[in-house]
Amino acid sequence: MIPIYKLRDLSPAQILNRDIRQEADVSAAVDAVLADVRQNGDEALYRYTRQFDGAALDALEVTAEEIEAAWARLDEPFRQTLRQAAENIRAFHSRQVHQDFVLTDRPGVVMGQRYTPIARVGVCVPRSPEAFPSTILMNVIPARIAGVEEIVVVTPPDREGRISDEALAAAKIAGADRIFKIGGAQAVAALAYGTESVPAVDKIVGPGGIYVATAKRKVFGLVGIDMIAGPSEILVVADEYADAHCVAADLLSQAEHDVRACAVLVTTSESLARAVQQELEEQAAALPRRDIVEKALAGGGKILLAESLEEAVAAANRIAPEHLELCVQDPFALLPLVKNAGSVFLGGSAPEALGDYFAGPNHTLPTSGTARFSSPLGVDDFCKRSSFLYYSPQALADAAPRIAEFARREGLEAHARSVCARAKQAKEVQP
């Protein structure tokens, strides 16, 4: 049974299990895969797909015919669900687009900032047991809105060498350009280095297990990455008005992801704590992924008693969870107190799964406490900012003495002389 503690008796490190140290054997295995794919290209990808996925492929890339056939096989109600989810995600992320700006408020000076999209992006989509169509929507749509020229999706096939109809349909709706039947560290390597079939990209995004996360960490610098994702987390803050059955169901929705997932309830009500404790045991027993859920609850499940909701939210800010649910009577009163969370779910009618699939905000979120300094995946992750500036000859001549003094104070004489040379030239060409 999941234990109950007093919040004040535990440190943040004791509340969530965030030991994501990279094991030496994982690092060595990933190094070998990266080197193999870099050296042997497609041949290594075919070999790893047989080894890890049990699929003997004739081709790595999904064809247009396969995508259309998958779309045709899907029932119309689910097509409509995909369309509506995509529309919601598109509407939300469209509001994230930044505007370029130009400043001309000083005589002879023009400066500004412009946004340009990344040219080519790779999206990693895990399979458990099927490729996640929701992850495809959440990653591809913001990239499309940003204006990325080419979006490449990689996801491992099943033993028959197929990608699920749902995943291919999501890729079609979201606007992915190419889809490859590869996963794991080998997919990251293919995206980073390029092979005969897979184009090298400029940035790799998307979730994955420890091998994908380690591979992304190792290729960072050659390519950009979105984040290093740890196990999934949920922290529910609840008062005495919360529904114990629903709170338990929300905790289990994250516990079923992975045996290392963390599911924590912080409540001011001891009676709710006891009820949720009982609900967790009963509901877990009926789940298809019972074994994973029970291991996750045993390792990363806790119920914590707080003396006030303010204390509960303060603890959430120290923990900075991936998902934060405020299952309280007045969630909007607590929202201004929340400083660190990947995504916040307000009230008893906003379960975490609403954000996973349908509402619109992104479900690729900072984990392992990184919500203290990072954000959910969004349009910004697929853009670059560039500044620009122009000075007229006279404007530079006016500023040159101050710039030169600044440079010399830092011991950089060549900097000072470069400005003085331009300023002198400007004076000589004046009438």
CSV table of C-alpha atoms in Angstrom, one decimal:
chain,number,residue,atom,x,y,z
A,1,MET,CA,0.0,0.0,0.0
A,2,ILE,CA,1.3,3.5,-0.9
A,3,PRO,CA,2.6,5.2,2.3
A,4,ILE,CA,1.3,8.3,3.9
A,5,TYR,CA,3.8,10.9,5.4
A,6,LYS,CA,3.7,14.3,6.9
A,7,LEU,CA,5.0,16.7,4.3
A,8,ARG,CA,7.3,18.5,6.7
A,9,ASP,CA,9.0,15.2,7.5
A,10,LEU,CA,10.4,14.8,3.9
A,11,SER,CA,12.8,16.8,1.8
A,12,PRO,CA,12.0,17.4,-1.9
A,13,ALA,CA,14.6,14.9,-2.8
A,14,GLN,CA,12.8,12.3,-0.7
A,15,ILE,CA,9.4,13.1,-2.2
A,16,LEU,CA,10.2,12.3,-5.9
A,17,ASN,CA,12.7,9.6,-7.0
A,18,ARG,CA,14.8,11.5,-9.5
A,19,ASP,CA,18.0,9.4,-9.6
A,20,ILE,CA,18.5,9.6,-13.3
A,21,ARG,CA,22.3,8.9,-13.2
A,22,GLN,CA,23.5,7.4,-16.4
A,23,GLU,CA,24.7,3.8,-15.9
A,24,ALA,CA,28.1,3.1,-17.4
A,25,ASP,CA,26.8,0.1,-19.4
A,26,VAL,CA,24.1,2.4,-21.0
A,27,SER,CA,26.7,5.0,-21.9
A,28,ALA,CA,29.0,2.4,-23.4
A,29,ALA,CA,26.2,0.8,-25.4
A,30,VAL,CA,25.0,4.1,-26.8
A,31,ASP,CA,28.6,5.1,-27.7
A,32,ALA,CA,28.8,1.8,-29.7
A,33,VAL,CA,25.5,2.4,-31.5
A,34,LEU,CA,26.4,6.0,-32.4
A,35,ALA,CA,29.8,5.0,-33.8
A,36,ASP,CA,28.3,2.1,-35.7
A,37,VAL,CA,25.5,4.2,-37.4
A,38,ARG,CA,28.0,6.9,-38.2
A,39,GLN,CA,30.3,4.4,-39.9
A,40,ASN,CA,27.9,2.0,-41.5
A,41,GLY,CA,24.7,4.1,-42.1
A,42,ASP,CA,21.7,2.2,-43.3
A,43,GLU,CA,23.2,-1.2,-42.9
A,44,ALA,CA,23.5,-0.6,-39.1
A,45,LEU,CA,19.9,0.7,-39.0
A,46,TYR,CA,18.6,-2.4,-40.7
A,47,ARG,CA,20.7,-4.6,-38.3
A,48,TYR,CA,19.5,-2.8,-35.1
A,49,THR,CA,15.9,-2.9,-36.3
A,50,ARG,CA,16.2,-6.7,-36.6
A,51,GLN,CA,18.0,-7.0,-33.3
A,52,PHE,CA,15.9,-4.7,-31.1
A,53,ASP,CA,12.5,-4.6,-32.8
A,54,GLY,CA,12.4,-8.1,-34.4
A,55,ALA,CA,11.6,-6.6,-37.8
A,56,ALA,CA,13.3,-7.4,-41.1
A,57,LEU,CA,12.6,-4.4,-43.2
A,58,ASP,CA,12.7,-4.0,-47.0
A,59,ALA,CA,12.9,-0.2,-46.7
A,60,LEU,CA,13.4,2.2,-43.8
A,61,GLU,CA,11.1,5.0,-45.0
A,62,VAL,CA,7.3,4.8,-44.8
A,63,THR,CA,5.8,5.3,-48.3
A,64,ALA,CA,3.0,7.6,-49.3
A,65,GLU,CA,1.0,4.5,-50.2
A,66,GLU,CA,1.4,3.1,-46.6
A,67,ILE,CA,0.2,6.4,-45.1
A,68,GLU,CA,-2.9,6.5,-47.4
A,69,ALA,CA,-3.7,2.9,-46.7
A,70,ALA,CA,-3.4,3.5,-42.9
A,71,TRP,CA,-5.7,6.5,-43.2
A,72,ALA,CA,-8.3,4.5,-45.2
A,73,ARG,CA,-8.3,1.7,-42.5
A,74,LEU,CA,-9.0,4.1,-39.7
A,75,ASP,CA,-12.6,4.5,-38.6
A,76,GLU,CA,-14.1,8.0,-39.2
A,77,PRO,CA,-14.8,8.8,-35.5
A,78,PHE,CA,-11.1,8.4,-34.6
A,79,ARG,CA,-10.2,10.5,-37.7
A,80,GLN,CA,-12.4,13.2,-36.3
A,81,THR,CA,-10.8,12.9,-32.9
A,82,LEU,CA,-7.3,13.3,-34.5
A,83,ARG,CA,-8.6,16.3,-36.5
A,84,GLN,CA,-10.1,18.0,-33.4
A,85,ALA,CA,-7.0,17.3,-31.3
A,86,ALA,CA,-4.8,18.8,-34.0
A,87,GLU,CA,-7.0,21.8,-34.3
A,88,ASN,CA,-6.8,22.4,-30.6
A,89,ILE,CA,-3.0,22.0,-30.5
A,90,ARG,CA,-2.6,24.3,-33.6
A,91,ALA,CA,-4.8,27.0,-32.1
A,92,PHE,CA,-2.9,27.0,-28.8
A,93,HIS,CA,0.6,27.0,-30.4
A,94,SER,CA,-0.3,29.6,-33.0
A,95,ARG,CA,-0.5,32.1,-30.1
A,96,GLN,CA,3.2,31.5,-29.3
A,97,VAL,CA,4.5,32.9,-32.6
A,98,HIS,CA,6.8,35.9,-31.9
A,99,GLN,CA,6.9,39.1,-33.9
A,100,ASP,CA,10.1,40.6,-35.4
A,101,PHE,CA,10.8,44.1,-34.3
A,102,VAL,CA,12.9,47.1,-35.5
A,103,LEU,CA,14.0,50.1,-33.4
A,104,THR,CA,14.8,53.4,-35.1
A,105,ASP,CA,14.5,55.8,-32.2
A,106,ARG,CA,18.1,57.1,-32.4
A,107,PRO,CA,19.3,59.2,-35.3
A,108,GLY,CA,21.3,57.1,-37.8
A,109,VAL,CA,20.7,53.8,-35.9
A,110,VAL,CA,18.6,50.8,-37.0
A,111,MET,CA,18.5,47.7,-34.9
A,112,GLY,CA,16.1,44.9,-34.3
A,113,GLN,CA,15.4,41.2,-34.0
A,114,ARG,CA,14.1,38.6,-36.4
A,115,TYR,CA,13.0,35.0,-36.0
A,116,THR,CA,13.9,32.3,-38.5
A,117,PRO,CA,12.8,28.7,-38.4
A,118,ILE,CA,15.2,25.8,-38.0
A,119,ALA,CA,15.7,24.2,-41.4
A,120,ARG,CA,15.2,20.5,-40.6
A,121,VAL,CA,14.0,18.8,-37.4
A,122,GLY,CA,13.8,15.2,-36.3
A,123,VAL,CA,11.0,14.0,-34.1
A,124,CYS,CA,11.6,10.8,-32.0
A,125,VAL,CA,8.4,8.9,-31.2
A,126,PRO,CA,8.5,5.9,-28.8
A,127,ARG,CA,6.5,2.7,-29.2
A,128,SER,CA,4.8,1.2,-26.1
A,129,PRO,CA,3.3,-1.0,-27.5
A,130,GLU,CA,2.3,1.3,-30.4
A,131,ALA,CA,3.8,4.6,-31.6
A,132,PHE,CA,2.1,7.4,-29.8
A,133,PRO,CA,0.0,9.5,-32.2
A,134,SER,CA,-0.4,12.2,-29.5
A,135,THR,CA,3.4,12.7,-29.5
A,136,ILE,CA,3.5,13.1,-33.2
A,137,LEU,CA,0.8,15.8,-33.0
A,138,MET,CA,2.5,17.6,-30.1
A,139,ASN,CA,5.9,17.7,-31.8
A,140,VAL,CA,5.1,18.1,-35.5
A,141,ILE,CA,2.4,20.8,-35.2
A,142,PRO,CA,4.5,23.4,-33.4
A,143,ALA,CA,7.4,22.8,-35.8
A,144,ARG,CA,5.0,23.3,-38.7
A,145,ILE,CA,3.7,26.6,-37.2
A,146,ALA,CA,7.3,27.8,-36.7
A,147,GLY,CA,8.0,27.3,-40.4
A,148,VAL,CA,10.4,24.4,-40.3
A,149,GLU,CA,11.2,23.4,-43.9
A,150,GLU,CA,11.4,19.6,-43.3
A,151,ILE,CA,10.1,17.5,-40.4
A,152,VAL,CA,11.4,13.9,-40.1
A,153,VAL,CA,9.6,11.5,-37.8
A,154,VAL,CA,11.4,8.3,-36.5
A,155,THR,CA,9.6,5.6,-34.6
A,156,PRO,CA,10.3,1.9,-34.2
A,157,PRO,CA,8.1,-0.7,-36.1
A,158,ASP,CA,6.4,-3.7,-34.8
A,159,ARG,CA,7.6,-7.2,-35.6
A,160,GLU,CA,5.8,-7.1,-39.0
A,161,GLY,CA,7.7,-3.9,-39.9
A,162,ARG,CA,4.6,-1.8,-39.5
A,163,ILE,CA,3.9,1.6,-37.9
A,164,SER,CA,0.4,1.8,-36.4
A,165,ASP,CA,-2.4,3.3,-38.5
A,166,GLU,CA,-3.1,5.8,-35.7
A,167,ALA,CA,0.5,7.1,-35.8
A,168,LEU,CA,0.6,7.4,-39.6
A,169,ALA,CA,-2.7,9.2,-39.6
A,170,ALA,CA,-1.4,11.6,-37.0
A,171,ALA,CA,1.7,12.3,-39.0
A,172,LYS,CA,-0.5,13.0,-42.1
A,173,ILE,CA,-2.7,15.4,-40.2
A,174,ALA,CA,0.1,17.1,-38.4
A,175,GLY,CA,2.1,17.6,-41.6
A,176,ALA,CA,5.2,15.5,-41.2
A,177,ASP,CA,7.3,15.3,-44.4
A,178,ARG,CA,9.0,11.9,-43.9
A,179,ILE,CA,8.6,9.0,-41.6
A,180,PHE,CA,11.3,6.3,-40.9
A,181,LYS,CA,10.8,2.9,-39.2
A,182,ILE,CA,13.7,3.3,-36.7
A,183,GLY,CA,13.9,3.9,-33.0
A,184,GLY,CA,16.2,3.9,-30.0
A,185,ALA,CA,19.8,5.3,-29.9
A,186,GLN,CA,20.2,4.3,-33.6
A,187,ALA,CA,17.4,6.6,-34.7
A,188,VAL,CA,19.1,9.5,-32.8
A,189,ALA,CA,22.4,8.6,-34.5
A,190,ALA,CA,20.8,8.6,-37.9
A,191,LEU,CA,19.2,12.0,-37.4
A,192,ALA,CA,22.4,13.5,-36.1
A,193,TYR,CA,24.8,12.1,-38.6
A,194,GLY,CA,22.6,11.2,-41.6
A,195,THR,CA,22.7,8.0,-43.5
A,196,GLU,CA,22.1,6.9,-47.1
A,197,SER,CA,18.3,7.1,-46.4
A,198,VAL,CA,17.9,9.3,-43.4
A,199,PRO,CA,18.7,13.0,-43.7
A,200,ALA,CA,20.8,14.7,-41.0
A,201,VAL,CA,18.8,17.2,-39.1
A,202,ASP,CA,19.5,20.4,-37.2
A,203,LYS,CA,17.6,19.6,-34.1
A,204,ILE,CA,16.2,16.4,-32.4
A,205,VAL,CA,13.1,16.6,-30.3
A,206,GLY,CA,10.7,14.1,-28.7
A,207,PRO,CA,10.7,11.7,-25.8
A,208,GLY,CA,12.3,8.3,-25.3
A,209,GLY,CA,13.8,5.9,-22.8
A,210,ILE,CA,17.2,6.0,-21.2
A,211,TYR,CA,19.0,5.0,-24.4
A,212,VAL,CA,17.3,7.7,-26.5
A,213,ALA,CA,17.9,10.3,-23.7
A,214,THR,CA,21.6,9.3,-23.4
A,215,ALA,CA,22.0,9.4,-27.2
A,216,LYS,CA,20.5,12.9,-27.4
A,217,ARG,CA,22.8,14.1,-24.7
A,218,LYS,CA,25.8,12.7,-26.5
A,219,VAL,CA,25.0,14.2,-29.9
A,220,PHE,CA,24.1,17.6,-28.5
A,221,GLY,CA,26.4,20.2,-30.0
A,222,LEU,CA,26.4,18.6,-33.3
A,223,VAL,CA,22.7,19.1,-33.3
A,224,GLY,CA,20.3,20.8,-31.0
A,225,ILE,CA,17.9,18.9,-28.7
A,226,ASP,CA,14.8,19.9,-26.8
A,227,MET,CA,15.5,18.4,-23.4
A,228,ILE,CA,16.8,15.4,-21.5
A,229,ALA,CA,13.6,13.8,-20.3
A,230,GLY,CA,13.4,11.7,-17.1
A,231,PRO,CA,10.6,9.5,-15.9
A,232,SER,CA,7.1,10.9,-15.9
A,233,GLU,CA,5.8,12.7,-12.8
A,234,ILE,CA,2.5,13.9,-11.4
A,235,LEU,CA,2.0,15.8,-8.2
A,236,VAL,CA,-1.6,16.4,-7.1
A,237,VAL,CA,-2.5,19.1,-4.6
A,238,ALA,CA,-6.0,18.3,-3.2
A,239,ASP,CA,-8.2,19.6,-0.5
A,240,GLU,CA,-11.1,17.9,1.4
A,241,TYR,CA,-13.5,18.6,-1.5
A,242,ALA,CA,-11.5,16.4,-4.0
A,243,ASP,CA,-12.9,13.1,-5.3
A,244,ALA,CA,-10.7,10.3,-4.0
A,245,HIS,CA,-11.6,8.0,-6.9
A,246,CYS,CA,-10.6,10.6,-9.5
A,247,VAL,CA,-7.5,11.6,-7.7
A,248,ALA,CA,-6.3,8.0,-7.6
A,249,ALA,CA,-7.2,7.5,-11.2
A,250,ASP,CA,-5.0,10.6,-12.1
A,251,LEU,CA,-2.1,9.3,-10.1
A,252,LEU,CA,-2.3,5.9,-11.8
A,253,SER,CA,-2.4,7.6,-15.3
A,254,GLN,CA,1.2,8.5,-14.8
A,255,ALA,CA,2.3,5.4,-12.8
A,256,GLU,CA,1.4,3.2,-15.8
A,257,HIS,CA,4.0,4.9,-18.0
A,258,ASP,CA,7.1,3.4,-16.4
A,259,VAL,CA,8.3,1.6,-13.3
A,260,ARG,CA,10.3,4.7,-12.5
A,261,ALA,CA,7.4,7.1,-12.8
A,262,CYS,CA,6.5,9.2,-9.8
A,263,ALA,CA,3.0,9.8,-8.5
A,264,VAL,CA,2.5,12.0,-5.4
A,265,LEU,CA,-0.5,13.4,-3.6
A,266,VAL,CA,-0.2,16.4,-1.3
A,267,THR,CA,-3.4,17.0,0.7
A,268,THR,CA,-4.7,18.9,3.7
A,269,SER,CA,-7.2,16.2,4.4
A,270,GLU,CA,-6.2,13.0,6.2
A,271,SER,CA,-9.6,11.4,5.3
A,272,LEU,CA,-8.9,12.0,1.6
A,273,ALA,CA,-5.4,10.6,2.0
A,274,ARG,CA,-6.8,7.4,3.4
A,275,ALA,CA,-9.5,7.1,0.8
A,276,VAL,CA,-7.0,7.7,-2.1
A,277,GLN,CA,-4.7,5.1,-0.5
A,278,GLN,CA,-7.5,2.5,-0.7
A,279,GLU,CA,-8.6,3.6,-4.2
A,280,LEU,CA,-5.1,3.2,-5.5
A,281,GLU,CA,-4.9,-0.4,-4.3
A,282,GLU,CA,-8.3,-1.3,-5.8
A,283,GLN,CA,-7.9,0.5,-9.1
A,284,ALA,CA,-4.3,-0.7,-9.7
A,285,ALA,CA,-5.4,-4.3,-9.4
A,286,ALA,CA,-7.8,-3.9,-12.4
A,287,LEU,CA,-5.4,-2.2,-14.8
A,288,PRO,CA,-3.8,-4.0,-17.8
A,289,ARG,CA,-0.4,-2.6,-16.8
A,290,ARG,CA,-0.8,-3.6,-13.2
A,291,ASP,CA,2.8,-4.9,-12.8
A,292,ILE,CA,4.2,-1.6,-14.0
A,293,VAL,CA,1.8,0.5,-11.9
A,294,GLU,CA,2.5,-1.4,-8.7
A,295,LYS,CA,6.3,-1.1,-9.1
A,296,ALA,CA,6.0,2.6,-9.9
A,297,LEU,CA,3.8,3.2,-6.8
A,298,ALA,CA,6.2,1.2,-4.6
A,299,GLY,CA,9.2,3.2,-5.8
A,300,GLY,CA,7.9,6.6,-6.5
A,301,GLY,CA,4.4,6.8,-5.0
A,302,LYS,CA,3.6,8.8,-1.9
A,303,ILE,CA,0.8,10.6,-0.1
A,304,LEU,CA,1.8,13.7,1.9
A,305,LEU,CA,-0.2,15.5,4.5
A,306,ALA,CA,0.2,19.3,4.5
A,307,GLU,CA,-1.1,21.8,7.1
A,308,SER,CA,-2.3,24.2,4.4
A,309,LEU,CA,-2.8,24.5,0.7
A,310,GLU,CA,-0.2,27.3,0.7
A,311,GLU,CA,2.3,24.9,2.2
A,312,ALA,CA,1.4,22.3,-0.4
A,313,VAL,CA,2.0,24.7,-3.3
A,314,ALA,CA,5.2,25.9,-1.8
A,315,ALA,CA,6.4,22.2,-1.7
A,316,ALA,CA,5.3,21.9,-5.4
A,317,ASN,CA,7.4,24.9,-6.3
A,318,ARG,CA,10.5,23.3,-4.6
A,319,ILE,CA,9.8,20.0,-6.4
A,320,ALA,CA,9.0,21.6,-9.8
A,321,PRO,CA,6.9,18.6,-11.1
A,322,GLU,CA,6.3,17.8,-14.7
A,323,HIS,CA,2.5,17.7,-14.2
A,324,LEU,CA,0.8,19.6,-11.3
A,325,GLU,CA,-2.9,19.1,-10.6
A,326,LEU,CA,-4.7,21.5,-8.3
A,327,CYS,CA,-7.7,19.5,-7.3
A,328,VAL,CA,-9.1,22.1,-4.9
A,329,GLN,CA,-12.3,24.0,-4.6
A,330,ASP,CA,-10.8,27.2,-5.9
A,331,PRO,CA,-7.8,26.3,-8.2
A,332,PHE,CA,-7.6,29.8,-9.7
A,333,ALA,CA,-6.8,31.3,-6.2
A,334,LEU,CA,-3.8,29.0,-6.0
A,335,LEU,CA,-2.6,29.4,-9.6
A,336,PRO,CA,-0.7,32.7,-8.9
A,337,LEU,CA,1.3,30.9,-6.2
A,338,VAL,CA,2.6,28.3,-8.7
A,339,LYS,CA,6.1,29.2,-9.9
A,340,ASN,CA,7.6,25.9,-11.0
A,341,ALA,CA,5.6,23.3,-13.0
A,342,GLY,CA,5.7,21.9,-16.5
A,343,SER,CA,1.9,22.1,-16.9
A,344,VAL,CA,-0.8,23.0,-14.4
A,345,PHE,CA,-4.3,21.4,-14.4
A,346,LEU,CA,-7.0,23.3,-12.6
A,347,GLY,CA,-9.9,21.8,-10.8
A,348,GLY,CA,-11.6,18.4,-10.6
A,349,SER,CA,-12.5,18.4,-14.3
A,350,ALA,CA,-9.0,18.8,-15.7
A,351,PRO,CA,-7.2,15.4,-15.4
A,352,GLU,CA,-3.7,15.2,-16.7
A,353,ALA,CA,-4.7,13.0,-19.6
A,354,LEU,CA,-6.7,16.0,-21.0
A,355,GLY,CA,-3.4,17.7,-21.7
A,356,ASP,CA,-1.8,14.5,-23.0
A,357,TYR,CA,-4.2,14.1,-25.9
A,358,PHE,CA,-6.6,16.8,-26.6
A,359,ALA,CA,-6.8,20.2,-25.0
A,360,GLY,CA,-4.0,22.0,-26.9
A,361,PRO,CA,-1.0,22.8,-24.6
A,362,ASN,CA,2.0,20.6,-25.3
A,363,HIS,CA,2.5,17.4,-23.4
A,364,THR,CA,6.3,17.4,-23.9
A,365,LEU,CA,7.2,18.8,-20.6
A,366,PRO,CA,10.3,19.4,-18.4
A,367,THR,CA,10.9,16.6,-15.9
A,368,SER,CA,13.2,15.9,-13.0
A,369,GLY,CA,12.8,19.4,-11.5
A,370,THR,CA,13.9,21.2,-14.7
A,371,ALA,CA,10.7,23.1,-14.7
A,372,ARG,CA,12.6,25.5,-12.4
A,373,PHE,CA,14.4,26.8,-15.5
A,374,SER,CA,12.9,25.3,-18.6
A,375,SER,CA,9.5,25.2,-20.4
A,376,PRO,CA,7.2,22.9,-22.3
A,377,LEU,CA,8.0,22.2,-25.9
A,378,GLY,CA,6.6,25.0,-28.1
A,379,VAL,CA,7.1,27.1,-31.3
A,380,ASP,CA,10.1,28.7,-29.8
A,381,ASP,CA,11.9,25.4,-29.8
A,382,PHE,CA,11.8,25.4,-33.6
A,383,CYS,CA,13.0,29.0,-34.1
A,384,LYS,CA,16.2,30.9,-33.8
A,385,ARG,CA,16.5,34.6,-32.9
A,386,SER,CA,19.0,36.8,-34.7
A,387,SER,CA,19.7,40.5,-33.9
A,388,PHE,CA,20.7,43.0,-36.5
A,389,LEU,CA,22.0,46.5,-36.4
A,390,TYR,CA,23.0,49.4,-38.6
A,391,TYR,CA,24.9,52.7,-37.7
A,392,SER,CA,25.3,55.5,-40.2
A,393,PRO,CA,28.8,56.9,-40.5
A,394,GLN,CA,28.0,59.9,-38.3
A,395,ALA,CA,26.3,57.7,-35.6
A,396,LEU,CA,29.4,55.5,-35.4
A,397,ALA,CA,31.7,58.6,-35.3
A,398,ASP,CA,29.6,60.0,-32.4
A,399,ALA,CA,29.8,56.7,-30.4
A,400,ALA,CA,33.4,55.7,-31.3
A,401,PRO,CA,35.1,57.4,-28.3
A,402,ARG,CA,32.9,55.6,-25.8
A,403,ILE,CA,33.2,52.3,-27.5
A,404,ALA,CA,37.0,52.6,-27.7
A,405,GLU,CA,37.2,53.5,-24.0
A,406,PHE,CA,35.1,50.5,-23.1
A,407,ALA,CA,37.3,48.1,-25.2
A,408,ARG,CA,40.5,49.5,-23.7
A,409,ARG,CA,39.1,49.1,-20.2
A,410,GLU,CA,38.8,45.4,-21.1
A,411,GLY,CA,42.3,45.3,-22.5
A,412,LEU,CA,41.2,44.7,-26.1
A,413,GLU,CA,43.1,47.3,-28.1
A,414,ALA,CA,42.2,45.8,-31.5
A,415,HIS,CA,38.5,46.2,-30.7
A,416,ALA,CA,39.1,49.9,-29.9
A,417,ARG,CA,41.2,50.4,-33.1
A,418,SER,CA,38.5,48.7,-35.3
A,419,VAL,CA,36.0,51.3,-34.2
A,420,CYS,CA,38.4,54.2,-34.4
A,421,ALA,CA,39.4,53.3,-38.0
A,422,ARG,CA,35.7,53.3,-39.1
A,423,ALA,CA,35.1,56.6,-37.3
A,424,LYS,CA,38.1,58.2,-38.9
A,425,GLN,CA,37.1,57.0,-42.3
A,426,ALA,CA,33.6,58.5,-41.7
A,427,LYS,CA,35.0,61.9,-40.8
A,428,GLU,CA,37.3,61.9,-43.9
A,429,VAL,CA,34.4,61.3,-46.3
A,430,GLN,CA,32.2,64.1,-44.8
A,431,PRO,CA,31.8,67.2,-47.0
